[in-house]
Amino acid sequence: MEKIVALCKRRGFIFQSSEIYGGINGFWDYGPLGAELKKNIRDYWWNEMVRGRDDVVGIETSIIMHPKVWEASGHVGGFTDPMVDCKSSKQRFRADEIYFSPVIVDGKVVGYVSMLESERTTEDLQEKAEAFKRKKAIQGKLEPVRPRDFTQATPEEIPLVPSPATGEPGSLTPARNFNMMFETHVGALREESEKAYLRPETAQGMFADFKAVLDTGRVKIPFGIAQIGKSFRNEITPRNFTFRSREFEQMEMEFFISDDDDWAKWHRYWIDWCRNWLLSVGLPASHITEYNHPKEKLAFYSKGTTDLMFRYPFGVQELWGIAARGCYDLSQHAKFSGQSLEYFDEEKKRKYVPHVIEPAVGVDRIALAILCTAYQEETTTDEKGQTETRVVMRFAPRIAPVKVAVFPLLRNKPVLIEKAREVFKLLQPHFTTEWDDRGNIGKRYRYQDEQGTPWCATIDFDTLGEKGPELKDTVTLRDRDTMKQERVRIADLVPLISQKLRG
Ligand code: GAP
């Protein structure tokens, strides 16, 4: 993961926000390549989800909405995470991320061990228990650890559990609920009546605008409303690079179906759609799994939630949630706003509150999954038998920040520069194109490989016709993945690259 983070900074994918002031935890900036990568993700999702379908429309709603929206949605009352403070280190943790276990020797509890959740929580706690027993020189048979998260600690256990920050017991506070919504004030007076929130999800914009979209007369059940936009959550422990941030971007779609439709069929349909979309941006099938939330952990109104999980370098984590939410959200907004949010079904000749299936994903989590998948190190051998390590970002071409780089063979030959500029100007309106005339061609290839550019076009003396008319007005097109070079007519470049991008 460190290598990916370093490359992201070095090559301008992702920077820490306000880095010159020491940064701010949980906030990230996207550099020139990162901004292109994210734009490609957003555009591709929008094209597939909205423009490419006749049953989904797109909207853009405001980040700050009427505060009652968040009362109706349940966020004011219940959008909380359990928080624990360590009084010694002044660090703050999510209680459900602290795992602890009693150390039991010959059936007797002799102490406690703890750690932050990891891929190897049970194994690491067992090692800690063994180390604890050794350090205290306790004789007897150590039992296997029994990991629980800190929300399950009894009042008697809380002072005995070591803080993950200091390793010492006695400094952790009991878990208490912390609302993750960022508050702000609208207008000049800082009074309670003007309190507002930065939205913690984009979804409520779709519910609040359901009637307005319906009234445009463009939609008929089953149909979806989609949007892409920023969301804000005051996460207690932002971590794993951009994976859990305090400001992030969501792509959500609310798909409304009739109250007697087969919700499970639609739920499956959208799980499969999302999975296929992830495959089409280059994520490997082997890294994507499904997690069905257990029935007993679902909210009372929820019919089922399935998360598409992705194997990140730091563990298998939620990427895309697909929830069947019944008619809860629209019913709540009808109740709180006093407006009817019923739909009159012409075919069924009756009114009902539509049910909803909600695929919700974070752009930043997709970008991170793509960056982690794309990063590869390869050993290459040149003609002289010399080996070197090639770092290559194998982005799916449709997502790659730069599609094609144009090189004049030499930077000090005006005829070559002039011809290369011509090629550059030809490609630029069609693809994200980069000009590079620094160093030698080998170095330029390495540089483009590191930023994942699928193709490089080199303009050389053959292009000028110096070796005969058959190669005149052709360039060398080099493929990032195969490293093979082919001679392509300048006039064929746009159709050829367009075709490769579609493929
Ligand atoms: N409207 C439903 C909703 O917002 P969620 O599971 O809380 O559900 C949906 O969020 C998606 O948004 C997640 O699957 C994840 O991809 C992304 N997401 C949520 N919190 C995030 C955070 N703190 N940082 C980055 N992405 C986040």
Coordinates of C-alpha atoms and ligand atoms in Angstrom, one line a residue:
M1 CA 0.0 0.0 0.0
E2 CA 2.9 2.4 0.8
K3 CA 4.2 2.1 -2.8
I4 CA 0.7 3.0 -4.2
V5 CA 0.4 6.0 -1.8
A6 CA 3.9 7.1 -2.8
L7 CA 3.2 6.8 -6.5
C8 CA -0.1 8.7 -6.1
K9 CA 1.7 11.6 -4.6
R10 CA 4.7 11.5 -6.9
R11 CA 2.7 11.3 -10.1
G12 CA -0.1 13.6 -9.1
F13 CA -3.0 11.2 -8.5
I14 CA -3.8 12.0 -4.9
F15 CA -2.4 14.6 -2.4
Q16 CA -3.1 15.2 1.2
S17 CA -5.5 18.2 1.5
S18 CA -3.8 21.5 2.6
E19 CA -0.5 19.7 2.8
I20 CA 1.5 22.9 3.1
Y21 CA -0.3 23.4 6.5
G22 CA 0.4 19.9 7.7
G23 CA -2.7 18.4 6.1
I24 CA -6.1 17.8 7.6
N25 CA -7.1 14.2 8.6
G26 CA -9.7 12.6 6.4
F27 CA -9.6 15.1 3.5
W28 CA -7.8 14.5 0.1
D29 CA -7.1 16.3 -3.1
Y30 CA -6.9 14.8 -6.5
G31 CA -4.0 16.0 -8.6
P32 CA -4.0 16.4 -12.4
L33 CA -4.0 12.6 -13.1
G34 CA -6.4 11.8 -10.2
A35 CA -8.9 14.4 -11.4
E36 CA -8.9 12.8 -14.8
L37 CA -9.2 9.4 -13.4
K38 CA -12.2 10.4 -11.2
K39 CA -13.8 12.2 -14.1
N40 CA -13.6 9.1 -16.2
I41 CA -15.2 7.0 -13.5
R42 CA -18.0 9.5 -13.0
D43 CA -18.6 10.0 -16.8
Y44 CA -18.6 6.3 -17.5
W45 CA -21.0 5.6 -14.6
W46 CA -23.3 8.4 -15.8
N47 CA -23.2 7.2 -19.4
E48 CA -24.0 3.6 -18.4
M49 CA -26.5 4.4 -15.6
V50 CA -28.3 7.4 -16.9
R51 CA -27.7 8.2 -20.6
G52 CA -27.5 4.6 -21.8
R53 CA -30.9 3.7 -20.2
D54 CA -34.4 4.9 -20.8
D55 CA -35.6 4.1 -17.3
V56 CA -33.2 6.2 -15.2
V57 CA -33.0 10.0 -15.1
G58 CA -30.2 12.1 -13.5
I59 CA -30.5 15.0 -11.2
E60 CA -28.2 17.2 -9.1
T61 CA -29.4 18.4 -5.7
S62 CA -28.0 20.8 -3.2
I63 CA -25.5 19.7 -0.6
I64 CA -27.3 21.6 2.1
M65 CA -31.0 20.7 2.3
H66 CA -33.8 21.6 4.6
P67 CA -32.8 20.3 8.1
K68 CA -36.1 18.3 8.3
V69 CA -34.9 16.1 5.5
W70 CA -32.4 14.6 7.9
E71 CA -35.0 14.3 10.7
A72 CA -37.2 12.4 8.3
S73 CA -34.4 10.2 7.0
G74 CA -33.4 9.2 10.5
H75 CA -29.9 10.8 10.3
V76 CA -30.5 13.4 13.1
G77 CA -31.5 10.7 15.5
G78 CA -29.5 7.7 14.4
F79 CA -26.6 8.4 12.1
T80 CA -24.1 7.6 14.8
D81 CA -20.9 5.5 15.3
P82 CA -19.9 4.3 18.8
M83 CA -16.8 6.4 19.9
V84 CA -14.2 5.7 22.5
D85 CA -11.6 8.1 23.8
C86 CA -8.2 7.1 25.3
K87 CA -7.7 9.6 28.1
S88 CA -3.9 9.1 28.2
S89 CA -3.1 9.4 24.5
K90 CA -6.1 11.7 23.6
Q91 CA -6.7 9.4 20.7
R92 CA -10.2 8.6 19.6
F93 CA -11.4 5.3 18.2
R94 CA -14.5 3.7 16.8
A95 CA -15.6 1.2 19.5
D96 CA -16.5 -1.4 16.9
E97 CA -12.9 -1.3 15.6
I98 CA -11.3 -2.1 18.9
Y99 CA -11.1 -5.8 19.5
F100 CA -10.2 -7.3 22.9
S101 CA -10.1 -10.7 24.6
P102 CA -9.6 -11.9 28.1
V103 CA -6.3 -13.8 28.6
I104 CA -7.4 -17.1 30.2
V105 CA -4.9 -19.4 31.8
D106 CA -6.1 -22.7 33.4
G107 CA -9.7 -21.4 33.3
K108 CA -8.9 -18.1 35.1
V109 CA -8.9 -14.6 33.5
V110 CA -5.4 -13.2 34.2
G111 CA -5.7 -10.0 32.1
Y112 CA -6.9 -8.5 28.8
V113 CA -5.3 -7.9 25.4
S114 CA -6.6 -5.5 22.7
M115 CA -5.9 -4.2 19.2
L116 CA -7.5 -2.4 16.3
E117 CA -9.4 -4.7 13.9
S118 CA -7.2 -6.2 11.1
E119 CA -7.3 -9.0 8.7
R120 CA -5.7 -11.2 11.4
T121 CA -7.5 -10.1 14.5
T122 CA -7.8 -13.5 16.1
E123 CA -4.2 -14.6 15.3
D124 CA -2.7 -11.3 16.5
L125 CA -4.8 -11.3 19.7
Q126 CA -3.6 -14.9 20.4
E127 CA 0.0 -13.7 19.9
K128 CA -0.6 -10.8 22.3
A129 CA -2.1 -13.2 24.8
E130 CA 1.0 -15.5 24.6
A131 CA 3.3 -12.5 25.0
F132 CA 1.2 -11.2 28.0
K133 CA 1.5 -14.6 29.7
R134 CA 5.3 -14.8 29.0
K135 CA 5.9 -11.2 30.2
K136 CA 4.0 -11.8 33.5
A137 CA 5.7 -15.3 33.9
I138 CA 2.3 -16.9 34.4
Q139 CA 2.4 -20.7 34.5
G140 CA -0.4 -22.9 33.1
K141 CA -2.3 -23.6 29.9
L142 CA -3.4 -20.6 27.8
E143 CA -6.8 -20.9 26.3
P144 CA -7.6 -19.7 22.8
V145 CA -8.6 -16.0 22.7
R146 CA -12.3 -15.0 22.5
P147 CA -12.3 -11.7 20.4
R148 CA -15.2 -9.2 20.9
D149 CA -15.5 -5.7 19.8
F150 CA -15.4 -2.9 22.5
T151 CA -19.2 -2.2 22.1
Q152 CA -19.6 -5.6 23.8
A153 CA -17.4 -4.9 26.8
T154 CA -19.2 -5.0 30.1
P155 CA -18.8 -2.1 32.6
E156 CA -16.5 -4.3 34.7
E157 CA -14.3 -5.0 31.7
I158 CA -13.9 -1.5 30.3
P159 CA -11.2 -0.4 32.8
L160 CA -9.3 -3.7 32.3
V161 CA -9.0 -3.5 28.5
P162 CA -5.7 -1.9 27.3
S163 CA -5.9 1.1 25.0
P164 CA -4.7 0.3 21.5
A165 CA -2.7 3.5 21.7
T166 CA -0.7 2.9 24.9
G167 CA -1.1 -0.8 25.5
E168 CA -2.1 0.0 29.1
P169 CA -5.5 -0.6 30.7
G170 CA -7.6 2.0 32.5
S171 CA -7.7 4.9 30.0
L172 CA -10.5 3.9 27.6
T173 CA -13.9 5.6 28.2
P174 CA -17.2 3.7 27.7
A175 CA -18.4 3.8 24.1
R176 CA -20.8 6.7 23.4
N177 CA -22.7 7.5 20.2
F178 CA -21.3 10.2 18.0
N179 CA -23.4 11.8 15.2
M180 CA -21.4 11.9 12.1
M181 CA -23.2 14.8 10.3
F182 CA -21.2 18.0 9.9
E183 CA -23.3 20.9 11.1
T184 CA -23.3 24.4 9.7
H185 CA -25.5 27.5 9.9
V186 CA -27.5 29.1 7.2
G187 CA -27.9 32.9 7.3
A188 CA -26.4 35.6 9.4
L189 CA -27.7 34.5 12.8
R190 CA -26.1 31.5 14.6
E191 CA -29.4 30.4 16.1
E192 CA -30.6 26.8 16.6
S193 CA -33.4 27.5 14.1
E194 CA -30.8 28.0 11.3
K195 CA -28.8 24.9 11.9
A196 CA -28.2 22.9 8.8
Y197 CA -26.1 19.9 7.8
L198 CA -23.7 19.0 5.0
R199 CA -25.4 16.0 3.5
P200 CA -24.0 12.6 4.6
E201 CA -25.4 10.9 1.5
T202 CA -26.8 12.0 -1.8
A203 CA -29.7 9.6 -1.6
Q204 CA -32.0 11.9 0.3
G205 CA -31.9 14.4 -2.6
M206 CA -33.6 11.8 -4.8
F207 CA -36.3 11.1 -2.3
A208 CA -37.0 14.8 -1.5
D209 CA -37.2 15.5 -5.3
F210 CA -39.3 12.4 -6.1
K211 CA -42.5 14.4 -6.5
A212 CA -40.8 17.1 -8.6
V213 CA -39.3 14.5 -10.9
L214 CA -42.6 12.6 -11.2
D215 CA -44.4 15.9 -12.0
T216 CA -42.1 16.4 -15.0
G217 CA -44.0 13.5 -16.6
R218 CA -40.8 11.9 -18.0
V219 CA -40.9 8.8 -15.8
K220 CA -43.1 5.7 -15.2
I221 CA -42.6 2.9 -12.7
P222 CA -40.3 1.1 -12.7
F223 CA -37.8 4.0 -13.0
G224 CA -34.7 5.3 -11.3
I225 CA -33.3 8.7 -10.2
A226 CA -29.6 9.0 -10.0
Q227 CA -27.0 11.6 -9.0
I228 CA -23.3 12.0 -8.4
G229 CA -22.1 14.4 -5.7
K230 CA -20.1 15.1 -2.6
S231 CA -21.1 13.8 0.8
F232 CA -19.6 14.6 4.2
R233 CA -19.3 12.4 7.3
N234 CA -17.3 13.3 10.4
E235 CA -15.8 9.8 10.5
I236 CA -14.2 9.1 13.9
T237 CA -11.3 7.3 12.4
P238 CA -10.7 8.1 8.8
R239 CA -8.2 5.6 7.5
N240 CA -6.7 3.4 4.8
F241 CA -5.8 6.3 2.5
T242 CA -8.9 7.6 0.8
F243 CA -11.0 4.5 1.7
R244 CA -12.8 6.2 4.7
S245 CA -12.7 10.0 4.2
R246 CA -14.7 12.8 5.8
E247 CA -15.4 14.4 2.4
F248 CA -16.1 12.0 -0.4
E249 CA -18.1 11.6 -3.6
Q250 CA -21.1 9.2 -4.1
M251 CA -22.8 7.8 -7.1
E252 CA -26.3 6.7 -6.0
M253 CA -29.4 5.6 -7.8
E254 CA -32.9 5.1 -6.3
F255 CA -34.8 2.6 -8.4
F256 CA -38.6 2.8 -7.7
I257 CA -40.7 -0.2 -8.2
S258 CA -44.4 -1.0 -7.5
D259 CA -45.4 -2.1 -4.0
D260 CA -46.3 -5.6 -5.3
D261 CA -43.3 -6.1 -7.6
D262 CA -40.8 -8.8 -7.0
W263 CA -38.2 -6.8 -5.0
A264 CA -35.8 -9.7 -4.8
K265 CA -35.6 -10.0 -8.6
W266 CA -34.8 -6.2 -8.9
H267 CA -32.3 -6.5 -6.1
R268 CA -30.5 -9.3 -7.9
Y269 CA -30.7 -7.4 -11.1
W270 CA -28.9 -4.4 -9.6
I271 CA -26.3 -6.4 -7.8
D272 CA -25.4 -8.1 -11.1
W273 CA -25.4 -4.7 -12.9
C274 CA -23.0 -3.2 -10.4
R275 CA -20.7 -6.2 -10.4
N276 CA -20.5 -6.1 -14.2
W277 CA -19.8 -2.4 -14.1
L278 CA -16.9 -3.0 -11.8
L279 CA -15.5 -5.6 -14.1
S280 CA -15.8 -3.3 -17.1
V281 CA -13.6 -0.7 -15.3
G282 CA -10.9 -3.4 -14.9
L283 CA -11.4 -4.8 -11.4
P284 CA -10.7 -8.5 -11.3
A285 CA -13.6 -10.9 -10.6
S286 CA -11.4 -12.7 -8.2
H287 CA -11.3 -9.6 -5.9
I288 CA -15.1 -9.0 -5.8
T289 CA -17.3 -10.9 -3.4
E290 CA -20.8 -10.5 -2.1
Y291 CA -21.7 -10.0 1.6
N292 CA -25.4 -10.4 2.6
H293 CA -26.2 -8.4 5.7
P294 CA -27.7 -10.9 8.2
K295 CA -31.5 -10.5 8.6
E296 CA -31.2 -9.7 12.4
K297 CA -28.8 -6.7 11.7
L298 CA -31.0 -5.1 9.1
A299 CA -33.1 -2.0 9.9
F300 CA -36.8 -2.9 10.5
Y301 CA -37.9 -1.6 7.1
S302 CA -35.1 -3.2 5.0
K303 CA -35.8 -6.2 3.0
G304 CA -32.2 -7.1 2.2
T305 CA -28.8 -5.5 1.7
T306 CA -25.9 -6.9 -0.2
D307 CA -22.5 -5.3 -0.3
L308 CA -20.1 -5.9 -3.1
M309 CA -16.8 -6.3 -1.3
F310 CA -13.4 -5.6 -2.8
R311 CA -10.1 -7.1 -1.8
Y312 CA -8.0 -4.0 -1.1
P313 CA -4.3 -4.4 0.1
F314 CA -5.6 -3.6 3.6
G315 CA -8.3 -6.3 3.6
V316 CA -11.7 -7.1 2.1
Q317 CA -13.9 -4.0 2.5
E318 CA -17.3 -2.7 1.3
L319 CA -17.2 -1.1 -2.1
W320 CA -20.8 -0.9 -3.3
G321 CA -24.0 -1.4 -1.2
I322 CA -27.2 -2.5 -2.8
A323 CA -30.1 -2.1 -0.5
A324 CA -33.8 -3.0 -0.8
R325 CA -35.3 -0.3 1.4
G326 CA -39.1 -0.9 1.0
C327 CA -41.2 2.3 1.0
Y328 CA -39.5 3.6 4.2
D329 CA -37.8 6.7 2.8
L330 CA -40.8 8.0 0.7
S331 CA -43.2 7.3 3.6
Q332 CA -41.0 9.2 6.0
H333 CA -40.7 12.2 3.8
A334 CA -44.5 12.1 3.2
K335 CA -45.0 12.1 6.9
F336 CA -42.5 14.9 7.7
S337 CA -43.4 17.2 4.8
G338 CA -47.1 16.6 4.8
Q339 CA -47.1 16.0 1.0
S340 CA -48.4 12.9 -0.7
L341 CA -45.6 11.0 -2.3
E342 CA -47.9 8.3 -3.8
Y343 CA -47.7 7.2 -7.3
F344 CA -50.8 6.7 -9.4
D345 CA -50.2 3.5 -11.5
E346 CA -52.2 3.8 -14.7
E347 CA -52.0 0.1 -15.4
K348 CA -52.9 -1.1 -11.9
K349 CA -55.5 1.8 -11.6
R350 CA -54.4 2.5 -8.0
K351 CA -52.1 4.6 -5.9
Y352 CA -49.3 3.4 -3.8
V353 CA -46.0 4.5 -2.2
P354 CA -43.3 3.0 -4.4
H355 CA -40.6 0.7 -3.0
V356 CA -37.0 1.3 -3.7
I357 CA -33.8 -0.6 -4.5
E358 CA -30.7 1.6 -3.9
P359 CA -27.2 0.9 -5.4
A360 CA -24.9 3.3 -3.6
V361 CA -21.2 3.6 -4.2
G362 CA -18.3 5.9 -3.5
V363 CA -16.3 7.3 -6.4
D364 CA -13.2 7.5 -4.2
R365 CA -13.5 3.8 -3.2
I366 CA -13.8 2.8 -6.8
A367 CA -10.8 5.0 -7.7
L368 CA -8.8 3.4 -4.9
A369 CA -9.7 -0.1 -6.0
I370 CA -8.7 0.8 -9.5
L371 CA -5.4 2.3 -8.4
C372 CA -4.6 -0.8 -6.2
T373 CA -5.5 -3.2 -9.1
A374 CA -3.6 -1.2 -11.8
Y375 CA -0.3 -1.0 -9.9
Q376 CA 2.1 -3.6 -11.1
E377 CA 5.9 -4.0 -10.9
E378 CA 7.5 -6.1 -13.7
T379 CA 11.1 -7.1 -14.4
T380 CA 12.1 -6.3 -18.0
T381 CA 15.2 -7.2 -19.9
D382 CA 16.5 -5.0 -22.7
E383 CA 18.5 -6.0 -25.8
K384 CA 21.8 -5.8 -23.9
G385 CA 20.5 -8.2 -21.3
Q386 CA 20.1 -5.6 -18.6
T387 CA 17.2 -6.0 -16.3
E388 CA 15.1 -3.3 -14.7
T389 CA 11.9 -2.9 -12.8
R390 CA 9.1 -1.4 -14.7
V391 CA 6.3 0.2 -12.6
V392 CA 3.1 0.1 -14.8
M393 CA -0.4 1.2 -14.0
R394 CA -2.5 -1.1 -16.0
F395 CA -5.7 0.9 -16.1
A396 CA -8.5 -0.2 -18.3
P397 CA -8.0 2.1 -21.2
R398 CA -11.5 3.7 -20.9
I399 CA -10.6 4.8 -17.3
A400 CA -6.9 5.7 -17.9
P401 CA -6.3 9.4 -17.1
V402 CA -4.2 10.0 -20.3
K403 CA -5.1 7.9 -23.3
V404 CA -2.3 8.7 -25.6
A405 CA 1.1 10.5 -25.4
V406 CA 2.8 12.1 -28.4
F407 CA 6.6 12.1 -28.6
P408 CA 8.8 13.8 -31.2
L409 CA 11.9 11.5 -31.4
L410 CA 14.2 14.5 -30.8
R411 CA 13.4 17.8 -29.1
N412 CA 16.0 19.8 -31.1
K413 CA 14.8 19.1 -34.6
P414 CA 12.1 21.7 -35.6
V415 CA 10.8 19.5 -38.5
L416 CA 10.1 16.7 -36.1
I417 CA 8.5 19.0 -33.5
E418 CA 6.3 20.6 -36.1
K419 CA 5.1 17.2 -37.4
A420 CA 4.6 15.9 -33.8
R421 CA 2.6 19.1 -32.9
E422 CA 0.4 18.3 -35.9
V423 CA -0.3 14.8 -34.6
F424 CA -0.9 16.2 -31.1
K425 CA -3.5 18.7 -32.4
L426 CA -5.2 15.9 -34.4
L427 CA -5.6 13.7 -31.3
Q428 CA -6.3 16.3 -28.6
P429 CA -10.0 16.9 -29.5
H430 CA -10.7 13.2 -29.3
F431 CA -8.6 11.9 -26.4
T432 CA -6.8 13.1 -23.3
T433 CA -3.5 13.6 -25.0
E434 CA -0.1 14.4 -23.4
W435 CA 3.0 15.9 -25.1
D436 CA 6.4 14.7 -23.9
D437 CA 9.7 15.7 -25.4
R438 CA 11.9 15.2 -22.3
G439 CA 14.8 12.7 -22.0
N440 CA 15.1 9.7 -24.3
I441 CA 12.2 7.6 -25.6
G442 CA 12.9 4.8 -23.1
K443 CA 12.5 7.2 -20.2
R444 CA 9.4 8.7 -21.7
Y445 CA 7.9 5.2 -22.0
R446 CA 8.7 4.5 -18.3
Y447 CA 7.1 7.8 -17.3
Q448 CA 3.9 7.1 -19.3
D449 CA 3.8 3.5 -17.9
E450 CA 3.8 4.9 -14.4
Q451 CA 0.8 7.0 -15.1
G452 CA -0.9 4.2 -17.1
T453 CA -1.1 5.8 -20.6
P454 CA -2.2 2.9 -22.8
W455 CA -0.6 4.2 -26.0
C456 CA 2.4 6.4 -27.0
A457 CA 2.9 7.7 -30.6
T458 CA 6.4 8.6 -31.7
I459 CA 7.1 10.9 -34.6
D460 CA 10.5 10.1 -36.1
F461 CA 12.4 10.6 -39.4
D462 CA 10.4 7.8 -41.1
T463 CA 7.3 9.9 -40.4
L464 CA 8.9 12.6 -42.5
G465 CA 9.5 10.1 -45.3
E466 CA 13.3 10.1 -45.0
K467 CA 13.4 6.3 -45.4
G468 CA 11.1 6.3 -48.4
P469 CA 7.5 7.1 -49.2
E470 CA 5.9 4.0 -47.8
L471 CA 6.5 5.1 -44.2
K472 CA 5.8 8.8 -44.7
D473 CA 3.0 10.1 -42.5
T474 CA 3.1 7.0 -40.2
V475 CA 4.1 6.9 -36.5
T476 CA 5.2 4.2 -34.1
L477 CA 2.3 3.3 -31.8
R478 CA 3.5 1.6 -28.7
D479 CA 1.2 -0.5 -26.5
R480 CA 1.6 -0.1 -22.7
D481 CA 0.8 -3.7 -21.8
T482 CA 2.5 -5.7 -24.6
M483 CA 5.2 -3.1 -25.1
K484 CA 4.9 -4.0 -28.8
Q485 CA 5.2 -1.2 -31.4
E486 CA 3.3 -1.0 -34.7
R487 CA 3.6 1.4 -37.5
V488 CA 0.3 3.3 -38.0
R489 CA -0.8 5.9 -40.5
I490 CA -1.4 9.3 -38.9
A491 CA -4.8 9.3 -40.7
D492 CA -5.7 6.0 -39.0
L493 CA -4.8 7.1 -35.4
V494 CA -8.2 8.5 -34.3
P495 CA -10.3 5.6 -35.6
L496 CA -7.8 3.0 -34.4
I497 CA -7.5 4.4 -30.8
S498 CA -11.3 4.9 -30.7
Q499 CA -11.8 1.3 -31.6
K500 CA -9.3 0.1 -29.0
L501 CA -11.1 2.2 -26.4
R502 CA -14.5 0.7 -27.2
G503 CA -13.0 -2.8 -27.2
Ligands
GAP1 N1 -27.5 6.0 0.7 C1 -26.9 4.9 1.3 C2 -25.5 5.1 1.7 O1 -25.0 6.2 1.7 P1 -23.4 3.9 2.7 O2 -23.1 2.4 2.7 O3 -23.3 4.6 4.0 O4 -24.9 3.9 2.1 C3 -22.6 4.1 0.2 O5 -22.5 4.6 1.6 C4 -21.2 4.1 -0.3 O6 -20.5 5.3 -0.2 C5 -20.3 3.0 0.4 O7 -20.5 1.7 -0.1 C6 -18.9 3.6 0.0 O8 -18.6 3.2 -1.3 C7 -19.1 5.1 0.0 N2 -18.7 5.6 1.3 C8 -19.4 5.7 2.5 N3 -18.8 6.3 3.5 C9 -17.6 6.6 2.9 C10 -16.4 7.3 3.4 N4 -16.4 7.8 4.7 N5 -15.4 7.5 2.6 C11 -15.4 7.1 1.3 N6 -16.5 6.5 0.8 C12 -17.5 6.2 1.6

